[in-house]
Amino acid sequence: MTISSRTLGDCFKEFDREAFRLETLDDYSKSGGVEAYRAFLAGEPQPEEYRTAAWVTTVEDAVRSGKRIYRVHVLARPLTGYLRFELSWGYRRNMAAGEEFFILDTTHQENPIPEAPDFWLFDERTVGAMKYDGDGRYLGADFHGEEQLSRFLAYRDTAMARAVPFSEWWTEYGG
């Protein structure tokens, strides 16, 4: 069952303990931060509106109130231009606000959850499966009922068991 009356914004206002994100795509360049991505590719400084984006405040407020926001990105090297941007600018910016990142690198191992979509999981009870077009443009989220919860919890648990902390991965493979 898909629950369509909620939004991800609602979930970020309502969650009590934790919000987990699984990222599976190599390119989200049409979903936001388009100008910052262009600046990154051009070797320009981070635009002010990117450094102070609303997401940073969302993370800071959540972490300050004792909540956890964390994610795993499933990826393979070599990194796409977009992933270089996301990891070097976005992740590091968001880490300063308190978000936690992990990498499940499939360069030399099989993806243990190839069927998993991008999703947010709030408090181990609300799942928002995210939809994107082929260009990385966000199309919305489908919210699933309890009958799907165990599948998404398994995706999260498998990803976390196989992932390494971003800082550790970045030291070895990043810029």
PDB file of C-alpha atoms in Angstrom:
ATOM      1  CA  MET A   1       0.000   0.000   0.000  1.00  0.00           C
ATOM      2  CA  THR A   2       1.261   3.457  -0.871  1.00  0.00           C
ATOM      3  CA  ILE A   3       0.337   6.333   1.406  1.00  0.00           C
ATOM      4  CA  SER A   4       0.223   9.525  -0.647  1.00  0.00           C
ATOM      5  CA  SER A   5      -0.889  12.203   1.820  1.00  0.00           C
ATOM      6  CA  ARG A   6       2.557  12.635   3.452  1.00  0.00           C
ATOM      7  CA  THR A   7       5.590  14.470   2.161  1.00  0.00           C
ATOM      8  CA  LEU A   8       9.256  14.101   3.016  1.00  0.00           C
ATOM      9  CA  GLY A   9       9.074  17.593   4.495  1.00  0.00           C
ATOM     10  CA  ASP A  10       6.366  16.384   6.882  1.00  0.00           C
ATOM     11  CA  CYS A  11       8.543  13.456   7.920  1.00  0.00           C
ATOM     12  CA  PHE A  12      11.505  15.697   8.709  1.00  0.00           C
ATOM     13  CA  LYS A  13       9.281  17.818  10.947  1.00  0.00           C
ATOM     14  CA  GLU A  14       7.748  14.797  12.692  1.00  0.00           C
ATOM     15  CA  PHE A  15      10.494  12.202  13.207  1.00  0.00           C
ATOM     16  CA  ASP A  16      11.574  11.534  16.784  1.00  0.00           C
ATOM     17  CA  ARG A  17      14.880   9.624  16.714  1.00  0.00           C
ATOM     18  CA  GLU A  18      16.472   8.949  13.361  1.00  0.00           C
ATOM     19  CA  ALA A  19      16.269   9.486   9.641  1.00  0.00           C
ATOM     20  CA  PHE A  20      18.207   7.136   7.374  1.00  0.00           C
ATOM     21  CA  ARG A  21      18.793   7.638   3.646  1.00  0.00           C
ATOM     22  CA  LEU A  22      19.987   5.129   1.076  1.00  0.00           C
ATOM     23  CA  GLU A  23      21.448   6.694  -2.054  1.00  0.00           C
ATOM     24  CA  THR A  24      21.946   4.473  -5.089  1.00  0.00           C
ATOM     25  CA  LEU A  25      22.385   6.828  -8.048  1.00  0.00           C
ATOM     26  CA  ASP A  26      25.545   8.272  -9.572  1.00  0.00           C
ATOM     27  CA  ASP A  27      23.869  11.506 -10.636  1.00  0.00           C
ATOM     28  CA  TYR A  28      21.334  13.713  -8.854  1.00  0.00           C
ATOM     29  CA  SER A  29      22.410  16.818 -10.754  1.00  0.00           C
ATOM     30  CA  LYS A  30      18.898  17.861 -11.780  1.00  0.00           C
ATOM     31  CA  SER A  31      17.490  17.578  -8.249  1.00  0.00           C
ATOM     32  CA  GLY A  32      18.913  20.665  -6.607  1.00  0.00           C
ATOM     33  CA  GLY A  33      22.178  22.478  -6.178  1.00  0.00           C
ATOM     34  CA  VAL A  34      22.418  22.843  -9.962  1.00  0.00           C
ATOM     35  CA  GLU A  35      24.260  26.169  -9.753  1.00  0.00           C
ATOM     36  CA  ALA A  36      26.649  24.802  -7.124  1.00  0.00           C
ATOM     37  CA  TYR A  37      27.381  21.778  -9.309  1.00  0.00           C
ATOM     38  CA  ARG A  38      28.146  24.085 -12.228  1.00  0.00           C
ATOM     39  CA  ALA A  39      30.474  26.129  -9.987  1.00  0.00           C
ATOM     40  CA  PHE A  40      32.208  22.948  -8.792  1.00  0.00           C
ATOM     41  CA  LEU A  41      32.835  21.781 -12.362  1.00  0.00           C
ATOM     42  CA  ALA A  42      34.151  25.235 -13.283  1.00  0.00           C
ATOM     43  CA  GLY A  43      36.558  25.286 -10.311  1.00  0.00           C
ATOM     44  CA  GLU A  44      34.761  28.233  -8.719  1.00  0.00           C
ATOM     45  CA  PRO A  45      34.105  28.754  -4.983  1.00  0.00           C
ATOM     46  CA  GLN A  46      30.978  27.375  -3.350  1.00  0.00           C
ATOM     47  CA  PRO A  47      28.056  29.752  -3.811  1.00  0.00           C
ATOM     48  CA  GLU A  48      26.877  31.273  -0.522  1.00  0.00           C
ATOM     49  CA  GLU A  49      23.327  29.958  -1.004  1.00  0.00           C
ATOM     50  CA  TYR A  50      24.752  26.432  -1.287  1.00  0.00           C
ATOM     51  CA  ARG A  51      26.889  26.718   1.853  1.00  0.00           C
ATOM     52  CA  THR A  52      23.916  28.010   3.851  1.00  0.00           C
ATOM     53  CA  ALA A  53      21.148  25.897   2.275  1.00  0.00           C
ATOM     54  CA  ALA A  54      17.992  25.116   4.270  1.00  0.00           C
ATOM     55  CA  TRP A  55      19.096  21.466   4.536  1.00  0.00           C
ATOM     56  CA  VAL A  56      22.042  22.515   6.701  1.00  0.00           C
ATOM     57  CA  THR A  57      19.660  24.160   9.167  1.00  0.00           C
ATOM     58  CA  THR A  58      17.371  21.110   9.109  1.00  0.00           C
ATOM     59  CA  VAL A  59      20.305  18.859  10.021  1.00  0.00           C
ATOM     60  CA  GLU A  60      21.685  21.229  12.669  1.00  0.00           C
ATOM     61  CA  ASP A  61      18.288  21.582  14.349  1.00  0.00           C
ATOM     62  CA  ALA A  62      17.668  17.822  14.338  1.00  0.00           C
ATOM     63  CA  VAL A  63      21.107  16.919  15.685  1.00  0.00           C
ATOM     64  CA  ARG A  64      20.945  19.645  18.319  1.00  0.00           C
ATOM     65  CA  SER A  65      17.694  18.115  19.587  1.00  0.00           C
ATOM     66  CA  GLY A  66      19.296  14.652  19.869  1.00  0.00           C
ATOM     67  CA  LYS A  67      18.139  13.160  16.562  1.00  0.00           C
ATOM     68  CA  ARG A  68      20.316  11.264  14.122  1.00  0.00           C
ATOM     69  CA  ILE A  69      20.421  11.821  10.352  1.00  0.00           C
ATOM     70  CA  TYR A  70      22.624   9.404   8.454  1.00  0.00           C
ATOM     71  CA  ARG A  71      22.979   7.868   5.037  1.00  0.00           C
ATOM     72  CA  VAL A  72      24.760   5.257   2.966  1.00  0.00           C
ATOM     73  CA  HIS A  73      25.682   5.877  -0.655  1.00  0.00           C
ATOM     74  CA  VAL A  74      26.154   2.789  -2.814  1.00  0.00           C
ATOM     75  CA  LEU A  75      28.740   3.670  -5.447  1.00  0.00           C
ATOM     76  CA  ALA A  76      31.581   2.373  -7.593  1.00  0.00           C
ATOM     77  CA  ARG A  77      34.792   4.055  -8.675  1.00  0.00           C
ATOM     78  CA  PRO A  78      35.772   5.925 -10.725  1.00  0.00           C
ATOM     79  CA  LEU A  79      33.411   8.576  -9.427  1.00  0.00           C
ATOM     80  CA  THR A  80      31.206  10.519 -11.776  1.00  0.00           C
ATOM     81  CA  GLY A  81      31.600  14.284 -11.847  1.00  0.00           C
ATOM     82  CA  TYR A  82      28.422  14.562  -9.836  1.00  0.00           C
ATOM     83  CA  LEU A  83      29.638  12.156  -7.140  1.00  0.00           C
ATOM     84  CA  ARG A  84      32.912  14.060  -6.841  1.00  0.00           C
ATOM     85  CA  PHE A  85      30.814  17.202  -6.255  1.00  0.00           C
ATOM     86  CA  GLU A  86      28.383  15.558  -3.825  1.00  0.00           C
ATOM     87  CA  LEU A  87      31.069  13.907  -1.728  1.00  0.00           C
ATOM     88  CA  SER A  88      33.614  16.725  -1.664  1.00  0.00           C
ATOM     89  CA  TRP A  89      31.217  19.651  -1.249  1.00  0.00           C
ATOM     90  CA  GLY A  90      27.872  18.282  -0.093  1.00  0.00           C
ATOM     91  CA  TYR A  91      28.871  15.554   2.329  1.00  0.00           C
ATOM     92  CA  ARG A  92      31.586  17.606   3.946  1.00  0.00           C
ATOM     93  CA  ARG A  93      29.223  20.596   4.322  1.00  0.00           C
ATOM     94  CA  ASN A  94      26.505  18.396   5.824  1.00  0.00           C
ATOM     95  CA  MET A  95      28.948  16.607   8.133  1.00  0.00           C
ATOM     96  CA  ALA A  96      29.814  19.959   9.694  1.00  0.00           C
ATOM     97  CA  ALA A  97      26.101  20.274  10.518  1.00  0.00           C
ATOM     98  CA  GLY A  98      26.061  16.806  12.131  1.00  0.00           C
ATOM     99  CA  GLU A  99      24.868  14.455   9.401  1.00  0.00           C
ATOM    100  CA  GLU A 100      26.650  11.081   9.246  1.00  0.00           C
ATOM    101  CA  PHE A 101      27.758   9.448   5.984  1.00  0.00           C
ATOM    102  CA  PHE A 102      28.826   5.960   4.998  1.00  0.00           C
ATOM    103  CA  ILE A 103      29.999   4.521   1.687  1.00  0.00           C
ATOM    104  CA  LEU A 104      29.199   1.071   0.332  1.00  0.00           C
ATOM    105  CA  ASP A 105      31.822   0.840  -2.414  1.00  0.00           C
ATOM    106  CA  THR A 106      30.971  -1.814  -5.007  1.00  0.00           C
ATOM    107  CA  THR A 107      34.092  -1.308  -7.113  1.00  0.00           C
ATOM    108  CA  HIS A 108      35.520  -4.706  -6.114  1.00  0.00           C
ATOM    109  CA  GLN A 109      32.458  -6.390  -4.636  1.00  0.00           C
ATOM    110  CA  GLU A 110      28.954  -7.169  -5.770  1.00  0.00           C
ATOM    111  CA  ASN A 111      26.206  -4.821  -4.642  1.00  0.00           C
ATOM    112  CA  PRO A 112      24.481  -6.737  -1.817  1.00  0.00           C
ATOM    113  CA  ILE A 113      21.194  -4.832  -2.367  1.00  0.00           C
ATOM    114  CA  PRO A 114      20.935  -4.206  -6.136  1.00  0.00           C
ATOM    115  CA  GLU A 115      17.137  -4.022  -6.061  1.00  0.00           C
ATOM    116  CA  ALA A 116      17.021  -1.345  -3.340  1.00  0.00           C
ATOM    117  CA  PRO A 117      15.653   2.029  -4.421  1.00  0.00           C
ATOM    118  CA  ASP A 118      16.687   5.370  -2.993  1.00  0.00           C
ATOM    119  CA  PHE A 119      14.668   5.951   0.161  1.00  0.00           C
ATOM    120  CA  TRP A 120      14.333   7.716   3.476  1.00  0.00           C
ATOM    121  CA  LEU A 121      13.441   5.672   6.563  1.00  0.00           C
ATOM    122  CA  PHE A 122      12.143   7.614   9.567  1.00  0.00           C
ATOM    123  CA  ASP A 123      12.174   6.123  13.071  1.00  0.00           C
ATOM    124  CA  GLU A 124      12.132   2.600  11.618  1.00  0.00           C
ATOM    125  CA  ARG A 125       8.451   3.025  10.793  1.00  0.00           C
ATOM    126  CA  THR A 126       7.946   5.395   7.835  1.00  0.00           C
ATOM    127  CA  VAL A 127       9.423   4.699   4.394  1.00  0.00           C
ATOM    128  CA  GLY A 128       9.555   7.235   1.581  1.00  0.00           C
ATOM    129  CA  ALA A 129      10.854   5.523  -1.589  1.00  0.00           C
ATOM    130  CA  MET A 130      12.207   8.201  -3.871  1.00  0.00           C
ATOM    131  CA  LYS A 131      11.644   8.378  -7.603  1.00  0.00           C
ATOM    132  CA  TYR A 132      14.029   9.915 -10.158  1.00  0.00           C
ATOM    133  CA  ASP A 133      14.070  10.153 -13.927  1.00  0.00           C
ATOM    134  CA  GLY A 134      17.042   9.031 -16.009  1.00  0.00           C
ATOM    135  CA  ASP A 135      18.690  12.458 -15.668  1.00  0.00           C
ATOM    136  CA  GLY A 136      18.707  12.440 -11.861  1.00  0.00           C
ATOM    137  CA  ARG A 137      15.663  14.711 -11.554  1.00  0.00           C
ATOM    138  CA  TYR A 138      13.645  14.063  -8.385  1.00  0.00           C
ATOM    139  CA  LEU A 139      10.041  13.134  -9.188  1.00  0.00           C
ATOM    140  CA  GLY A 140       8.619  12.609  -5.695  1.00  0.00           C
ATOM    141  CA  ALA A 141       8.325   9.894  -3.074  1.00  0.00           C
ATOM    142  CA  ASP A 142       6.008   6.963  -2.549  1.00  0.00           C
ATOM    143  CA  PHE A 143       5.230   6.238   1.092  1.00  0.00           C
ATOM    144  CA  HIS A 144       4.818   2.578   1.908  1.00  0.00           C
ATOM    145  CA  GLY A 145       2.804   0.998   4.674  1.00  0.00           C
ATOM    146  CA  GLU A 146       3.920  -1.471   7.309  1.00  0.00           C
ATOM    147  CA  GLU A 147       3.761  -4.439   4.929  1.00  0.00           C
ATOM    148  CA  GLN A 148       6.893  -3.063   3.185  1.00  0.00           C
ATOM    149  CA  LEU A 149       8.763  -1.966   6.307  1.00  0.00           C
ATOM    150  CA  SER A 150      10.765  -5.162   6.893  1.00  0.00           C
ATOM    151  CA  ARG A 151      12.173  -5.028   3.344  1.00  0.00           C
ATOM    152  CA  PHE A 152      13.451  -1.467   3.821  1.00  0.00           C
ATOM    153  CA  LEU A 153      14.833  -2.227   7.280  1.00  0.00           C
ATOM    154  CA  ALA A 154      16.761  -5.131   5.710  1.00  0.00           C
ATOM    155  CA  TYR A 155      18.136  -2.807   3.010  1.00  0.00           C
ATOM    156  CA  ARG A 156      19.303  -0.383   5.695  1.00  0.00           C
ATOM    157  CA  ASP A 157      20.829  -3.084   7.876  1.00  0.00           C
ATOM    158  CA  THR A 158      22.669  -4.692   4.952  1.00  0.00           C
ATOM    159  CA  ALA A 159      23.959  -1.335   3.718  1.00  0.00           C
ATOM    160  CA  MET A 160      25.182  -0.315   7.171  1.00  0.00           C
ATOM    161  CA  ALA A 161      26.849  -3.706   7.748  1.00  0.00           C
ATOM    162  CA  ARG A 162      28.812  -3.438   4.478  1.00  0.00           C
ATOM    163  CA  ALA A 163      29.542   0.297   4.433  1.00  0.00           C
ATOM    164  CA  VAL A 164      32.494   2.178   5.867  1.00  0.00           C
ATOM    165  CA  PRO A 165      32.441   5.647   7.424  1.00  0.00           C
ATOM    166  CA  PHE A 166      32.745   8.333   4.777  1.00  0.00           C
ATOM    167  CA  SER A 167      35.818   9.973   6.356  1.00  0.00           C
ATOM    168  CA  GLU A 168      37.689   6.674   6.271  1.00  0.00           C
ATOM    169  CA  TRP A 169      36.672   6.006   2.652  1.00  0.00           C
ATOM    170  CA  TRP A 170      37.435   9.600   1.583  1.00  0.00           C
ATOM    171  CA  THR A 171      40.929   9.427   3.095  1.00  0.00           C
ATOM    172  CA  GLU A 172      41.695   6.406   0.938  1.00  0.00           C
ATOM    173  CA  TYR A 173      39.836   7.213  -2.302  1.00  0.00           C
ATOM    174  CA  GLY A 174      38.712  10.839  -2.249  1.00  0.00           C
ATOM    175  CA  GLY A 175      40.326  14.060  -3.205  1.00  0.00           C
TER     176      GLY A 175
END
